[in-house]
mmCIF file of C-alpha atoms in Angstrom:
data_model
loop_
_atom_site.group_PDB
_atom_site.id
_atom_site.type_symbol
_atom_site.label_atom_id
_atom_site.label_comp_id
_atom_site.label_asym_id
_atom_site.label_seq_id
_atom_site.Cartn_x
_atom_site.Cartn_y
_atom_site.Cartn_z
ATOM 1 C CA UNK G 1 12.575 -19.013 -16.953
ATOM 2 C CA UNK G 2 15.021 -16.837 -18.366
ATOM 3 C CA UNK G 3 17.326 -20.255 -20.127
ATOM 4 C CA UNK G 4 14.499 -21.240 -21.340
ATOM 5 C CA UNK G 5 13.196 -18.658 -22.794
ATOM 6 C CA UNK G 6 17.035 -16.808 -23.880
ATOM 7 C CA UNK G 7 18.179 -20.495 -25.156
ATOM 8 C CA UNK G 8 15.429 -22.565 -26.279
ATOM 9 C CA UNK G 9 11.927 -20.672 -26.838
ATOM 10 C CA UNK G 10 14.101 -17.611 -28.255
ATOM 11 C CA UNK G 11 11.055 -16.150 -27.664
ATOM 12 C CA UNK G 12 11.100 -12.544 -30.353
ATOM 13 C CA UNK G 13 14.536 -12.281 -30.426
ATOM 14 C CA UNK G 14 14.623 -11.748 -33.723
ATOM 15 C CA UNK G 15 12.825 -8.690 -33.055
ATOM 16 C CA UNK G 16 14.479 -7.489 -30.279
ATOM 17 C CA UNK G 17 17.908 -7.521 -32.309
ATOM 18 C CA UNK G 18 16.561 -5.931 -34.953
ATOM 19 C CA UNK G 19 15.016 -3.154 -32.925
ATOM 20 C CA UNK G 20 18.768 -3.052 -30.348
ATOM 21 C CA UNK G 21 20.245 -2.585 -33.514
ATOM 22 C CA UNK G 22 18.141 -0.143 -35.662
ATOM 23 C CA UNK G 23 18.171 1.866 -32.222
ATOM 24 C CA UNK G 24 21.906 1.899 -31.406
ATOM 25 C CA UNK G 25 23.802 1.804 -34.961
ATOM 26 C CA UNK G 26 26.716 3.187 -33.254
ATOM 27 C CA UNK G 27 27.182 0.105 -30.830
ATOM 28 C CA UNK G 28 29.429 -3.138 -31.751
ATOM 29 C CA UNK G 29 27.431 -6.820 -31.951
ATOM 30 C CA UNK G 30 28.991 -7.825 -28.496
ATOM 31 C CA UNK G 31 27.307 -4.739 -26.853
ATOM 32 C CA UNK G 32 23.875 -5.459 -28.914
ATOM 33 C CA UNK G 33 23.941 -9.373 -27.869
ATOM 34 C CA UNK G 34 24.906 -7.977 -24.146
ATOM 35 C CA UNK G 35 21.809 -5.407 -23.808
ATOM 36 C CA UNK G 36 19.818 -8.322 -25.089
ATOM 37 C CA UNK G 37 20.887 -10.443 -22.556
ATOM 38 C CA UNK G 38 20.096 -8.376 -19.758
ATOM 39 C CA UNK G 39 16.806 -7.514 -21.198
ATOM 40 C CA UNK G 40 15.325 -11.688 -21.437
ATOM 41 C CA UNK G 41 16.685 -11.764 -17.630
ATOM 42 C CA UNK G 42 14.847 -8.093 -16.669
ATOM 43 C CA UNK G 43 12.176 -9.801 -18.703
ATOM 44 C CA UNK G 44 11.784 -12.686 -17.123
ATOM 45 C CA UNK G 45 11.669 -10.835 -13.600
ATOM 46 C CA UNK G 46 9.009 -8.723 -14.969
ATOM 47 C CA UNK G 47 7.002 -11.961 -15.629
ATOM 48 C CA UNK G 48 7.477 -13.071 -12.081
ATOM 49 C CA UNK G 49 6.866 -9.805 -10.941
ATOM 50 C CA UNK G 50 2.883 -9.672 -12.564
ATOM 51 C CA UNK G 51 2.416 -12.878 -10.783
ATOM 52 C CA UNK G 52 3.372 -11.132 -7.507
ATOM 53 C CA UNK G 53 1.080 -7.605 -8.195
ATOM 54 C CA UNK G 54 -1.787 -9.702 -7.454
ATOM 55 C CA UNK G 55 -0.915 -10.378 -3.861
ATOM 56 C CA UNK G 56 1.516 -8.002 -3.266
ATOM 57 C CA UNK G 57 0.624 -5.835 0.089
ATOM 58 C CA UNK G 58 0.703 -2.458 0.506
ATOM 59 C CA UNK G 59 3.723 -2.410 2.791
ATOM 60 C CA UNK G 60 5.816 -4.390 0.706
ATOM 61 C CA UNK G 61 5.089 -2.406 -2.384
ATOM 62 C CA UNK G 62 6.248 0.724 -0.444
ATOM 63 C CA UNK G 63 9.651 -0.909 0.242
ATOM 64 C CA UNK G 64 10.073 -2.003 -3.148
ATOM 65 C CA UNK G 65 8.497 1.046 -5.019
ATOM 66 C CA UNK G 66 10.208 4.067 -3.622
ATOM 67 C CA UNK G 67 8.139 7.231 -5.018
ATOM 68 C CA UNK G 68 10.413 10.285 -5.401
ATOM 69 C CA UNK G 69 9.715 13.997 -5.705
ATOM 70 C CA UNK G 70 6.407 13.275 -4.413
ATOM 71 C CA UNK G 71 6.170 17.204 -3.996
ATOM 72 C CA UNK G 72 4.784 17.711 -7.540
ATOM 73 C CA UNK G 73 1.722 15.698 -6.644
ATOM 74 C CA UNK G 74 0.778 18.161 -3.668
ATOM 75 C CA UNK G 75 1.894 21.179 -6.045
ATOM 76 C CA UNK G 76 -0.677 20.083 -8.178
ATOM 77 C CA UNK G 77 -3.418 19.462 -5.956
ATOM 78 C CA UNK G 78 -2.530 22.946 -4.359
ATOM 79 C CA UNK G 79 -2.972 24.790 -7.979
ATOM 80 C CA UNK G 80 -6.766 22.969 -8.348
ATOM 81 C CA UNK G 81 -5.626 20.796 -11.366
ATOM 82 C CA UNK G 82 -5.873 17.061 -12.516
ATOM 83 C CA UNK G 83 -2.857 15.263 -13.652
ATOM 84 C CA UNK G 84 -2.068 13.252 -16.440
ATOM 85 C CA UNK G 85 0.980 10.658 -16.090
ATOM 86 C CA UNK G 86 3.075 9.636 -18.353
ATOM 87 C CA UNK G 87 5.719 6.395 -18.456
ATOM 88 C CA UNK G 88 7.006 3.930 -20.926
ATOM 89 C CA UNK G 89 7.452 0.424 -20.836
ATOM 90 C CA UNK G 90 9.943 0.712 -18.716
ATOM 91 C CA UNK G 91 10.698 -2.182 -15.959
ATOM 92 C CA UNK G 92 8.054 -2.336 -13.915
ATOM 93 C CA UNK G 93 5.223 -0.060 -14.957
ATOM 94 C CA UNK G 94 2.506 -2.611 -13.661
ATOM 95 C CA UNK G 95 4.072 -1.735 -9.547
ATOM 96 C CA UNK G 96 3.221 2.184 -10.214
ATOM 97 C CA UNK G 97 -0.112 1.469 -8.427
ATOM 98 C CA UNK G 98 0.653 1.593 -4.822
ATOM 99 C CA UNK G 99 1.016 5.345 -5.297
ATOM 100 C CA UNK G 100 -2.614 6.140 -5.025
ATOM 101 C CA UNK G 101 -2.307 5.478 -1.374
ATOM 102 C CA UNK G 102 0.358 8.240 -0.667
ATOM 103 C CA UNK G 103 -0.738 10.995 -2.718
ATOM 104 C CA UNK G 104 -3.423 13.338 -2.106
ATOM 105 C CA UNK G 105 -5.463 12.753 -5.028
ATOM 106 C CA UNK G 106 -8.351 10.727 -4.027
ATOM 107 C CA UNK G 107 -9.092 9.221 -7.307
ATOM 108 C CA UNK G 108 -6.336 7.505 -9.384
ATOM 109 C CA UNK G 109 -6.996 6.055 -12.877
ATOM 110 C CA UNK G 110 -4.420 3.200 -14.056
ATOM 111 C CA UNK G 111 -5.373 3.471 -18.279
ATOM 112 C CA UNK G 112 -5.517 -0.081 -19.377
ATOM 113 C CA UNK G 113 -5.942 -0.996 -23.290
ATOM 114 C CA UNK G 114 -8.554 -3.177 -24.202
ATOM 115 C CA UNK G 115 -6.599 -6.954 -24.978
ATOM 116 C CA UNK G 116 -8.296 -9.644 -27.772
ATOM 117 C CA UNK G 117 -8.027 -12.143 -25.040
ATOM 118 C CA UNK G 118 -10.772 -11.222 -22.268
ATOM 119 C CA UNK G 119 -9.044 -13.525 -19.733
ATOM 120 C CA UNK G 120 -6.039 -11.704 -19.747
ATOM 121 C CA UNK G 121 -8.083 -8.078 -20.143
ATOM 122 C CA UNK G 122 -9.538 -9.490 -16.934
ATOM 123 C CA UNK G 123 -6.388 -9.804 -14.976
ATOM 124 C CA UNK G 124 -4.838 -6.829 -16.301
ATOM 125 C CA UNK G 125 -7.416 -4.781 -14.537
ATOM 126 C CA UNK G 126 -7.284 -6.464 -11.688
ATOM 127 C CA UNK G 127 -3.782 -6.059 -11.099
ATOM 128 C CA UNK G 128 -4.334 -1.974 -11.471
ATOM 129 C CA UNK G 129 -7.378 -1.788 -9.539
ATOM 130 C CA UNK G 130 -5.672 -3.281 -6.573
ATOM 131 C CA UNK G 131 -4.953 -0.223 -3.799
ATOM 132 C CA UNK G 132 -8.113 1.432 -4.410
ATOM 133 C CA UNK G 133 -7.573 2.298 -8.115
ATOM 134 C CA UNK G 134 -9.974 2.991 -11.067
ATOM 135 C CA UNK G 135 -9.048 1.709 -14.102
ATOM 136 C CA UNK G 136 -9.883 3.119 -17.150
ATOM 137 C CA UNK G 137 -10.225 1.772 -20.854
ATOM 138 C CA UNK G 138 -7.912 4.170 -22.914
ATOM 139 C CA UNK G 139 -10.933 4.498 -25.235
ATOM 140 C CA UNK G 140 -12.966 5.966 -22.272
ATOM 141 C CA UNK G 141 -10.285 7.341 -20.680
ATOM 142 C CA UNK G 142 -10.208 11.027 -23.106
ATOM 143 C CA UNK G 143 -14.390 11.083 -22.746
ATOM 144 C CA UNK G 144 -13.982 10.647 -18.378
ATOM 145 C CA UNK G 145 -11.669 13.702 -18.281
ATOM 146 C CA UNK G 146 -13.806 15.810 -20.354
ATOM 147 C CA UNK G 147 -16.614 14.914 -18.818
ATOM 148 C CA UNK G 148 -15.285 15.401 -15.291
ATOM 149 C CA UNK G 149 -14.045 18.310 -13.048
ATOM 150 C CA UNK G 150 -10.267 19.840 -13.435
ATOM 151 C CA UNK G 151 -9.880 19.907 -9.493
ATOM 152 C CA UNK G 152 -6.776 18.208 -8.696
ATOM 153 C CA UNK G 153 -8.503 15.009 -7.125
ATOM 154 C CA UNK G 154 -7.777 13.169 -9.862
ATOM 155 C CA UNK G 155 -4.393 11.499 -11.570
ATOM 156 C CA UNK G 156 -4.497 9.435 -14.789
ATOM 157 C CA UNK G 157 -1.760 7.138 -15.040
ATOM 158 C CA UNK G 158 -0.873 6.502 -18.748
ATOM 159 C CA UNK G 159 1.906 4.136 -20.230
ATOM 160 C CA UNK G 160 2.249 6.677 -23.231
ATOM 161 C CA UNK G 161 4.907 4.690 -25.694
ATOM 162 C CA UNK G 162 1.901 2.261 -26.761
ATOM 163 C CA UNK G 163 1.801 1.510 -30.524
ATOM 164 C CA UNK G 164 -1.224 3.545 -32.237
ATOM 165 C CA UNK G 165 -4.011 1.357 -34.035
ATOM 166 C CA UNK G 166 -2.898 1.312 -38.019
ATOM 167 C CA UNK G 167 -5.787 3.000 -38.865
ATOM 168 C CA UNK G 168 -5.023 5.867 -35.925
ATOM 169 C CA UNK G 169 -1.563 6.292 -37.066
ATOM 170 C CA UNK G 170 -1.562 10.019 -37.597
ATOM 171 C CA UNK G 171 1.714 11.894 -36.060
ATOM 172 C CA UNK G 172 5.686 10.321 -35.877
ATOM 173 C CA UNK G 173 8.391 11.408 -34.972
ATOM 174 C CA UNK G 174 11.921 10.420 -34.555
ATOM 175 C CA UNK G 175 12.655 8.063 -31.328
ATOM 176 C CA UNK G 176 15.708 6.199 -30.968
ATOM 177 C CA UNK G 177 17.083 6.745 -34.369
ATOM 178 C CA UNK G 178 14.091 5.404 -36.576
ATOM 179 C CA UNK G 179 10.613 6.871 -37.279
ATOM 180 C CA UNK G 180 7.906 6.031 -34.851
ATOM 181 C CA UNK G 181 4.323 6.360 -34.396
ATOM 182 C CA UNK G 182 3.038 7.757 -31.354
ATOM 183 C CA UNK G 183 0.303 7.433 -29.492
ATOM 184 C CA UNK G 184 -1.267 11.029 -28.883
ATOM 185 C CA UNK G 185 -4.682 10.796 -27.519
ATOM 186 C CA UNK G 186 -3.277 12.828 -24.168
ATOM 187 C CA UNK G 187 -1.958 15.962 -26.564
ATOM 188 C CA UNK G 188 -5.401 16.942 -26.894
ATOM 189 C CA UNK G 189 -5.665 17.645 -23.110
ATOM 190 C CA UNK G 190 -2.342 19.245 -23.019
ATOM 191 C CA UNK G 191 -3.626 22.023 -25.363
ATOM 192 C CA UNK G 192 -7.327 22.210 -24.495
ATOM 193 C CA UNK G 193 -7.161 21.460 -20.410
ATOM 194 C CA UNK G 194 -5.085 23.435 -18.100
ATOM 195 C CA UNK G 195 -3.387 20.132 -16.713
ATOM 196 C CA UNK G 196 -0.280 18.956 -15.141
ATOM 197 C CA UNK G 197 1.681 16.571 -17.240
ATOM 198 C CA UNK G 198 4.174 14.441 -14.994
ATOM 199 C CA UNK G 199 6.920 12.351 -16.357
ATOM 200 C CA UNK G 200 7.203 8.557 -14.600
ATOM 201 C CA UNK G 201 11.346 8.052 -14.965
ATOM 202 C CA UNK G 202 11.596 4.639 -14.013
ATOM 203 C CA UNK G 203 14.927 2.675 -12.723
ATOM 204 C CA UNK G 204 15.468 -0.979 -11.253
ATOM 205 C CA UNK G 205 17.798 -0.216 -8.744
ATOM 206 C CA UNK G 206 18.078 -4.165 -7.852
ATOM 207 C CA UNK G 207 16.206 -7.128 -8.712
ATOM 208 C CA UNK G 208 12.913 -7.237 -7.131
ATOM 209 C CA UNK G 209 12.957 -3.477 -6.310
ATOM 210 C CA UNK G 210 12.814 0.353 -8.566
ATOM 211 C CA UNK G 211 12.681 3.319 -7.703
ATOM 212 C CA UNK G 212 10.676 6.129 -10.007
ATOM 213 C CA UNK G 213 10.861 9.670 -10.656
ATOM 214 C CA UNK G 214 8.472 12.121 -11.134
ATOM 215 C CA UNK G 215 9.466 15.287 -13.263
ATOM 216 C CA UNK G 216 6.746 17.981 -14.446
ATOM 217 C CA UNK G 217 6.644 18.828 -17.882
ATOM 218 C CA UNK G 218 6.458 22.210 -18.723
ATOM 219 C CA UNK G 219 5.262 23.789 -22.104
ATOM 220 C CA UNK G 220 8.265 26.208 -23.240
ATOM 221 C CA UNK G 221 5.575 28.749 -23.529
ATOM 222 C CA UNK G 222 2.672 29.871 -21.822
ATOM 223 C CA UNK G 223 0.626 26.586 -22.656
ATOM 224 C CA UNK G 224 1.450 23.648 -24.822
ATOM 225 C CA UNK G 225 1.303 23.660 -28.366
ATOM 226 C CA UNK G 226 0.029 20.580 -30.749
ATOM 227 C CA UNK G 227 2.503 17.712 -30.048
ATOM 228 C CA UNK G 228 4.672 19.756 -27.935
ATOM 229 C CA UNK G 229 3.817 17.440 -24.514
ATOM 230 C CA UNK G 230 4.426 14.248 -26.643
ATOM 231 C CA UNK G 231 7.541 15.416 -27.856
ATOM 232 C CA UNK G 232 8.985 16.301 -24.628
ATOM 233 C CA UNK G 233 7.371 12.925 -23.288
ATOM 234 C CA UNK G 234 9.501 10.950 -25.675
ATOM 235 C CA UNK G 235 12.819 12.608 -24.806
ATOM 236 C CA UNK G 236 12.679 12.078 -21.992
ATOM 237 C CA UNK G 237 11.646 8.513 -22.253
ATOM 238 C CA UNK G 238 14.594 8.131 -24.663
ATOM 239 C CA UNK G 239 16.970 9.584 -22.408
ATOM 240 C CA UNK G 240 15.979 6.726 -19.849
ATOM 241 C CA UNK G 241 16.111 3.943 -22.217
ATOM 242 C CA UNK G 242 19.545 5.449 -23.265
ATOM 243 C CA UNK G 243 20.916 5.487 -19.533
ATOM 244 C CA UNK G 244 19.613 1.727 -18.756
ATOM 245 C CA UNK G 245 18.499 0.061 -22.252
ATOM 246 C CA UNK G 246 18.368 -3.411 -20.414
ATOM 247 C CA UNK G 247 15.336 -2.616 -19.136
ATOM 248 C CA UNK G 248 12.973 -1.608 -21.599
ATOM 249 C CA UNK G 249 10.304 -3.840 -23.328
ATOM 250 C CA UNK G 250 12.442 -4.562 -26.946
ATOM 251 C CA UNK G 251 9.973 -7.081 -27.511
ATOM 252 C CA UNK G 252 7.181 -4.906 -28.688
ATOM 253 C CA UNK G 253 6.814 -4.086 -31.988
ATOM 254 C CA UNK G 254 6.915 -0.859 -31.874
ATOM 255 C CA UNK G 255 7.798 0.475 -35.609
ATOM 256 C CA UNK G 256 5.433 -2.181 -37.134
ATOM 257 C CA UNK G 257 3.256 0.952 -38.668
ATOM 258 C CA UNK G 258 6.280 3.074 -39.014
ATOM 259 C CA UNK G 259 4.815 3.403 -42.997
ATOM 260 C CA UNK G 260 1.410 4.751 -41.749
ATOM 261 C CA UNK G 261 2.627 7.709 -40.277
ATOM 262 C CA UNK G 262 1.051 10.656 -42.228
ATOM 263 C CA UNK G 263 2.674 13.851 -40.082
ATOM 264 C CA UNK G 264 6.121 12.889 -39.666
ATOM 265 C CA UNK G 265 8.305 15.366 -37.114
ATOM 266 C CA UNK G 266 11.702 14.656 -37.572
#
């Protein structure tokens, strides 16, 4: 998959280039071409990896997915309040899911976006439903929370560095050198729910198997401000990307909208 795709499809990489270089200025054209590399190979295992989530089993997800600092989930559960998740498209957010069966939350919400092809909407669901999941459509997922009690039963599982709509392009701010939009739907929780916001740090520790994570974010003071949790969320995120930038999804057009942004935060 991966000559094919690296030497003959050259499927967007164009785009990943550009976006390798607009990111890292300060690397050489050797190091660019290198990262980009890696990334079509961690890409192509990613691929094969999507195929597997649908018949994956629970035991061999465990062994493959390990799930550290698993105290935070109890923590939260202990202080009577729902969490809200937060990764990137980091290598491989679609294997989170076998973590609803070790933590004590009873109901865990994978947040899918809603895809122009059905079929593929389809399959995207069922790979996150799979372990007793509940998927949620992100624009459902804000309305569910609301509507249901802060108790700590429930975790929401959110890859956060999506690209807003155009027309939802409201707030930016500076990510790996360039301006970006972000996605903020979860900020308005973060300053109107007493929540806990958990960071999903993601590594592939070997091909075929990752390990991930979990860090609480805090709000420097005694709750979060507007856009403080989605600032700290894409720190952090950068300072993963930064440490491994193999294996992050370069292929997504992420600054297409980079113009639309009407609240820049540099």
């Amino acid at each position: 998959m991966f000559f094919i795709n690296y030497y003959i499809i050259g499927y967007r990489k164009k785009e990943v280039l550009e976006n390798l270089k607009n990111s890292f200025p300060e690397k050489s054209d050797k190091e660019i071409n290198d990262i980009s590399k890696k990334f079509f190979s961690n890409f192509c295992d990613y691929l094969a990896e999507m195929l597997k989530a649908f018949t994956i089993s629970e035991t061999e997800s465990r062994v493959r997915m390990q799930h550290l600092n698993q105290d935070l989930f109890h923590e939260a559960k202990a202080e009577g309040k729902n969490i809200i998740m937060l990764s990137g498209h980091v290598f491989n957010w679609e294997w989170f899911n076998a973590l609803a069966t070790l933590i004590p939350q009873k109901d865990c919400h994978p947040v899918y976006r809603k895809m122009s092809s059905s079929f593929w909407e389809e399959k995207i669901k069922m790979i996150r439903n799979r372990f007793n999941n509940k998927s949620l459509e992100a624009n459902d997922v804000i309305k569910h929370i609301f509507r249901n009690q802060n108790d700590g039963n429930s975790a929401y599982m959110f890859v956060a560095d999506q690209t807003p709509n155009v027309h939802s392009v409201n707030y930016g701010l500076k990510f790996l050198n360039q301006k970006t939009p972000a996605f903020i739907g979860y900020d308005k929780l973060s300053t109107r729910m007493d929540m806990v916001f958990i960071y999903c740090e993601m590594k592939k520790v070997k091909r075929g198997f990752y390990q991930v994570n979990y860090h609480r974010i805090y709000p420097d003071g005694e709750k979060f401000v507007e856009y403080e949790v989605v600032r700290k969320f894409h720190k952090l995120l950068e300072n993963t990307i930064r440490k491994n930038p193999d294996n992050w999804l370069w292929s997504h057009r992420r600054w297409k909208y980079k113009d639309a942004i009407k609240n820049y935060d540099e």
